[in-house]
Short mmCIF file of C-alpha atoms in Angstrom, two decimals:
data_model
loop_
_atom_site.label_atom_id
_atom_site.label_comp_id
_atom_site.label_asym_id
_atom_site.label_seq_id
_atom_site.Cartn_x
_atom_site.Cartn_y
_atom_site.Cartn_z
CA MET A 970 9.41 -14.35 14.08
CA LYS A 971 7.76 -13.88 17.16
CA ARG A 972 4.36 -15.42 18.11
CA ALA A 973 2.37 -12.06 17.79
CA GLU A 974 3.96 -11.72 14.04
CA ARG A 975 3.50 -14.96 13.16
CA LEU A 976 -0.26 -15.57 14.14
CA HIS A 977 -0.63 -12.24 12.13
CA ALA A 978 1.11 -13.89 8.93
CA LEU A 979 -0.83 -17.17 9.79
CA SER A 980 -4.35 -15.75 9.26
CA GLU A 981 -2.95 -13.84 6.04
CA THR A 982 -1.91 -16.89 4.83
CA LEU A 983 -5.35 -18.27 5.73
CA ARG A 984 -7.34 -15.87 3.99
CA ARG A 985 -5.06 -15.90 0.66
CA SER A 986 -5.69 -19.74 0.46
CA GLY A 987 -9.35 -18.91 -0.53
CA THR A 988 -11.92 -22.21 -0.41
CA GLN A 989 -9.32 -24.33 -1.01
CA GLY A 990 -7.58 -23.93 2.45
CA VAL A 991 -4.20 -25.16 3.69
CA SER A 992 -2.94 -28.26 5.43
CA ALA A 993 -1.16 -27.75 8.76
CA GLU A 994 1.46 -29.21 7.30
CA ARG A 995 2.25 -26.56 4.82
CA LEU A 996 2.03 -23.93 7.41
CA ALA A 997 4.45 -26.16 9.42
CA ARG A 998 6.93 -25.87 6.62
CA GLU A 999 6.31 -22.23 5.86
CA PHE A 1000 6.80 -20.54 9.14
CA GLU A 1001 9.50 -23.23 10.02
CA VAL A 1002 7.71 -24.50 13.18
CA SER A 1003 6.38 -27.95 14.39
CA VAL A 1004 2.77 -28.86 13.10
CA ARG A 1005 1.86 -29.07 17.13
CA THR A 1006 2.75 -25.14 16.85
CA VAL A 1007 0.98 -24.58 14.11
CA LYS A 1008 -2.36 -26.15 15.45
CA ARG A 1009 -1.91 -24.48 18.81
CA ASP A 1010 -1.67 -20.89 16.82
CA LEU A 1011 -4.89 -21.96 15.02
CA ASP A 1012 -6.56 -22.52 18.52
CA ALA A 1013 -5.28 -19.27 19.64
CA LEU A 1014 -6.70 -17.39 16.20
CA LYS A 1015 -10.02 -19.14 17.05
CA ASN A 1016 -10.32 -18.19 20.55
CA SER A 1017 -9.90 -14.57 19.39
CA GLY A 1018 -12.87 -14.65 17.56
CA ALA A 1019 -11.16 -15.38 13.86
CA PRO A 1020 -13.60 -17.41 11.52
CA ILE A 1021 -11.47 -20.17 11.06
CA TRP A 1022 -13.03 -23.36 9.89
CA SER A 1023 -11.24 -26.68 9.44
CA ARG A 1024 -11.63 -30.09 7.10
CA PRO A 1025 -10.45 -33.08 8.24
CA GLY A 1026 -9.22 -35.88 6.32
CA PRO A 1027 -7.01 -36.09 2.82
CA GLY A 1028 -7.20 -32.61 0.93
CA GLY A 1029 -8.15 -31.41 4.12
CA GLY A 1030 -6.86 -28.09 5.80
CA TYR A 1031 -7.87 -24.99 7.32
CA GLY A 1032 -9.28 -21.69 6.07
CA LEU A 1033 -11.27 -18.66 6.95
CA THR A 1034 -14.85 -18.07 6.51
CA THR A 1035 -15.64 -16.71 2.70
CA GLY A 1036 -16.82 -12.58 3.51
CA ALA A 1037 -15.92 -12.78 7.53
CA SER A 1038 -13.74 -10.04 8.30
CA LEU A 1039 -10.79 -10.55 10.93
CA PRO A 1040 -10.57 -9.46 14.53
CA PRO A 1041 -7.97 -6.98 14.74
CA ILE A 1042 -4.41 -8.40 15.94
CA SER A 1043 -1.99 -6.11 17.47
CA LEU A 1044 1.32 -4.72 16.32
CA SER A 1045 4.57 -5.21 18.21
CA PRO A 1046 6.19 -1.64 18.89
CA ALA A 1047 8.74 -2.64 16.01
CA GLN A 1048 6.05 -3.19 13.37
CA ALA A 1049 4.27 0.05 14.41
CA VAL A 1050 7.27 2.18 14.48
CA ALA A 1051 8.33 0.71 10.81
CA LEU A 1052 4.69 1.97 10.00
CA MET A 1053 5.33 5.38 11.12
CA ALA A 1054 8.83 5.85 9.57
CA ALA A 1055 7.73 4.69 6.29
CA VAL A 1056 4.95 7.21 6.11
CA SER A 1057 7.11 9.76 7.49
CA ALA A 1058 9.57 9.79 4.99
CA ALA A 1059 7.15 9.88 2.28
CA PRO A 1060 4.96 12.83 2.82
CA GLY A 1061 4.82 13.17 -1.04
CA ALA A 1062 3.89 9.82 -1.62
CA PRO A 1063 0.22 9.63 -3.29
CA TYR A 1064 -2.29 8.87 -0.66
CA ALA A 1065 0.22 9.95 2.07
CA ASP A 1066 -1.82 12.08 4.29
CA LEU A 1067 -4.67 8.82 4.35
CA ALA A 1068 -1.86 6.88 5.46
CA ALA A 1069 -0.82 9.24 8.23
CA SER A 1070 -4.25 8.92 9.48
CA GLY A 1071 -4.42 5.18 9.20
CA VAL A 1072 -1.42 4.77 11.59
CA ARG A 1073 -2.76 7.24 14.01
CA LYS A 1074 -5.65 4.91 14.11
CA ILE A 1075 -3.79 1.76 13.98
CA MET A 1076 -1.63 3.66 17.24
CA ASP A 1077 -4.81 4.45 18.83
CA VAL A 1078 -5.72 1.15 19.32
CA LEU A 1079 -3.13 -0.70 20.54
CA ASP A 1080 -2.79 -1.52 24.09
CA PRO A 1081 -1.13 1.04 26.55
CA GLY A 1082 2.37 -1.01 27.00
CA THR A 1083 2.94 -1.91 23.33
CA ARG A 1084 2.08 2.13 22.54
CA ALA A 1085 4.58 3.50 25.36
CA ARG A 1086 7.42 1.20 23.95
CA ALA A 1087 6.34 2.06 20.40
CA ASP A 1088 6.76 5.71 21.46
CA GLU A 1089 9.66 5.50 23.05
CA LEU A 1090 11.41 3.62 20.10
CA ALA A 1091 9.87 6.14 17.54
CA HIS A 1092 12.13 8.62 19.12
CA ARG A 1093 15.44 6.37 18.10
CA VAL A 1094 14.54 7.10 14.28
CA TRP A 1095 14.66 10.44 12.70
CA VAL A 1096 13.59 11.50 9.16
CA ASP A 1097 14.55 14.45 6.93
CA ALA A 1098 12.01 14.03 4.19
CA PRO A 1099 12.19 16.25 1.09
CA PRO A 1100 9.36 19.02 0.15
CA SER A 1101 6.54 17.62 -1.51
CA SER A 1102 4.18 19.38 -3.59
CA SER A 1103 1.22 21.59 -2.16
CA ARG A 1104 -2.02 19.43 -0.65
CA ALA A 1105 -4.14 20.81 -2.89
CA THR A 1106 -2.30 19.17 -5.97
CA ARG A 1107 -1.80 16.26 -4.66
CA SER A 1108 -5.17 15.76 -3.38
CA ALA A 1109 -6.68 16.94 -6.83
CA LEU A 1110 -4.14 13.76 -8.30
CA GLU A 1111 -5.14 11.52 -6.11
CA GLU A 1112 -8.70 11.90 -6.38
CA ALA A 1113 -8.56 11.83 -10.10
CA MET A 1114 -6.69 8.39 -10.12
CA THR A 1115 -9.01 6.92 -7.71
CA GLU A 1116 -11.94 7.78 -9.62
CA GLN A 1117 -10.60 7.41 -13.09
CA ARG A 1118 -11.64 11.07 -14.29
CA VAL A 1119 -9.23 13.33 -16.52
CA ILE A 1120 -7.12 15.95 -14.70
CA ARG A 1121 -6.38 19.46 -15.86
CA ILE A 1122 -2.97 20.38 -14.95
CA ARG A 1123 -0.44 23.47 -15.11
CA TYR A 1124 3.07 21.89 -15.66
CA THR A 1125 6.60 23.18 -16.33
CA SER A 1126 8.84 21.27 -17.65
CA ARG A 1127 12.50 20.67 -17.18
CA GLU A 1128 13.44 23.34 -19.76
CA GLY A 1129 11.10 25.67 -17.98
CA THR A 1130 7.98 25.72 -20.68
CA THR A 1131 4.65 26.10 -18.96
CA THR A 1132 1.87 24.47 -20.48
CA THR A 1133 -1.79 22.95 -19.83
CA ARG A 1134 -2.85 19.73 -20.44
CA ASP A 1135 -5.64 17.44 -19.85
CA VAL A 1136 -4.37 13.89 -18.51
CA GLU A 1137 -5.71 10.40 -18.26
CA PRO A 1138 -3.87 9.17 -14.94
CA VAL A 1139 -2.99 5.78 -15.17
CA LEU A 1140 -0.56 5.16 -12.54
CA PHE A 1141 1.71 6.79 -10.08
CA ALA A 1142 5.39 5.81 -10.01
CA SER A 1143 8.55 6.07 -7.68
CA THR A 1144 12.14 6.45 -9.41
CA ASN A 1145 15.46 8.05 -8.21
CA GLY A 1146 13.50 9.77 -5.17
CA ARG A 1147 10.81 11.52 -7.17
CA TRP A 1148 7.41 10.69 -7.72
CA TYR A 1149 5.59 11.15 -10.86
CA LEU A 1150 1.81 10.79 -12.71
CA ILE A 1151 2.13 8.79 -15.93
CA GLY A 1152 -0.99 9.42 -17.72
CA TRP A 1153 -2.44 9.75 -21.46
CA CYS A 1154 -1.79 13.48 -22.46
CA ARG A 1155 -4.48 14.65 -24.65
CA LEU A 1156 -2.23 17.44 -25.84
CA ARG A 1157 0.63 15.42 -27.12
CA ASP A 1158 -1.80 12.46 -27.59
CA ALA A 1159 0.56 9.79 -26.19
CA MET A 1160 1.48 8.52 -22.79
CA ARG A 1161 3.48 11.07 -20.60
CA TRP A 1162 5.64 10.78 -17.24
CA PHE A 1163 4.75 14.25 -15.15
CA THR A 1164 7.09 14.96 -12.53
CA VAL A 1165 4.89 15.82 -9.30
CA SER A 1166 6.56 18.42 -8.00
CA ARG A 1167 6.70 20.46 -11.32
CA ILE A 1168 2.80 20.48 -11.71
CA GLU A 1169 1.95 23.81 -10.33
CA GLN A 1170 -2.17 23.39 -10.74
CA ALA A 1171 -4.32 20.76 -10.58
CA THR A 1172 -8.01 20.67 -11.36
CA VAL A 1173 -10.63 17.52 -11.59
CA THR A 1174 -12.83 17.48 -14.65
CA LYS A 1175 -15.89 15.38 -14.59
CA THR A 1176 -14.53 13.98 -18.03
CA VAL A 1177 -14.35 10.13 -17.80
CA CYS A 1178 -11.17 8.58 -18.59
CA SER A 1179 -11.13 6.77 -22.00
CA GLY A 1180 -9.46 3.02 -20.66
CA HIS A 1181 -5.93 3.66 -21.07
CA THR A 1182 -4.13 0.79 -19.43
CA ILE A 1183 -1.05 0.17 -17.63
CA ASP A 1184 0.57 -1.97 -20.13
CA GLU A 1185 0.52 0.99 -22.47
CA VAL A 1186 2.80 2.63 -19.85
CA GLY A 1187 5.63 -0.21 -20.86
CA GLU A 1188 8.03 -2.46 -19.15
CA PRO A 1189 8.94 -1.50 -15.67
CA PRO A 1190 12.43 -1.55 -14.49
CA ALA A 1191 13.51 -4.91 -13.23
CA ASN A 1192 13.39 -4.12 -9.90
CA ALA A 1193 9.58 -1.95 -9.81
CA ARG A 1194 7.02 -3.37 -8.24
CA PRO A 1195 3.39 -2.51 -7.49
CA VAL A 1196 2.80 -1.55 -3.85
CA HIS A 1197 0.32 -4.77 -2.96
CA GLY A 1198 2.95 -7.09 -3.79
CA ARG A 1199 5.44 -5.89 -0.56
CA GLY A 1200 6.33 -8.81 1.20
CA GLU A 1201 4.66 -11.79 -0.91
#
């Protein structure tokens, strides 16, 4: 792991440690470096403006001040291209447009040298992304999920039957290369999986969802995981 990547990972570890903090010895074991290297990295983070506190003695360690924000840490060219590739390969994913906007913001604040190397490397990554549903449909689905409001959809099943459904959105799921909206269907009075590409029209209503939970969907596949769990 390069030092820039280790500094970013180190700050994230301190953030997750909360008010307890973490010792330099534990950090050294986790990142497979010496305690001296860890302390040098901590000093570098402090000098860059990171709100790091330290507590000496038994049970002591290092942490981040509660409620403080971290200064931006530059990505490596490979990390920047990894973000671009992930977003480009999944244009139909929930919040994909917002993700693309976020990547552009990150690229804009990279130092010129890193940005130039990332641009060059990006030309060596090609993506043939599958077609996605309309922007208007995806925007409505995203809004309904975020605001937890009932969404009215016009849906054509695999058998070709078209119905209008009021659905309480519970989660988005990707499996076998397809995205699904999973929610409580008020027409069927049951939890249902809707293939996003078969949703022809979607309108967010003013009705607030009644509180159906992820647990009602059932057990996920063994290799399924929420996106916030990546890398942890």
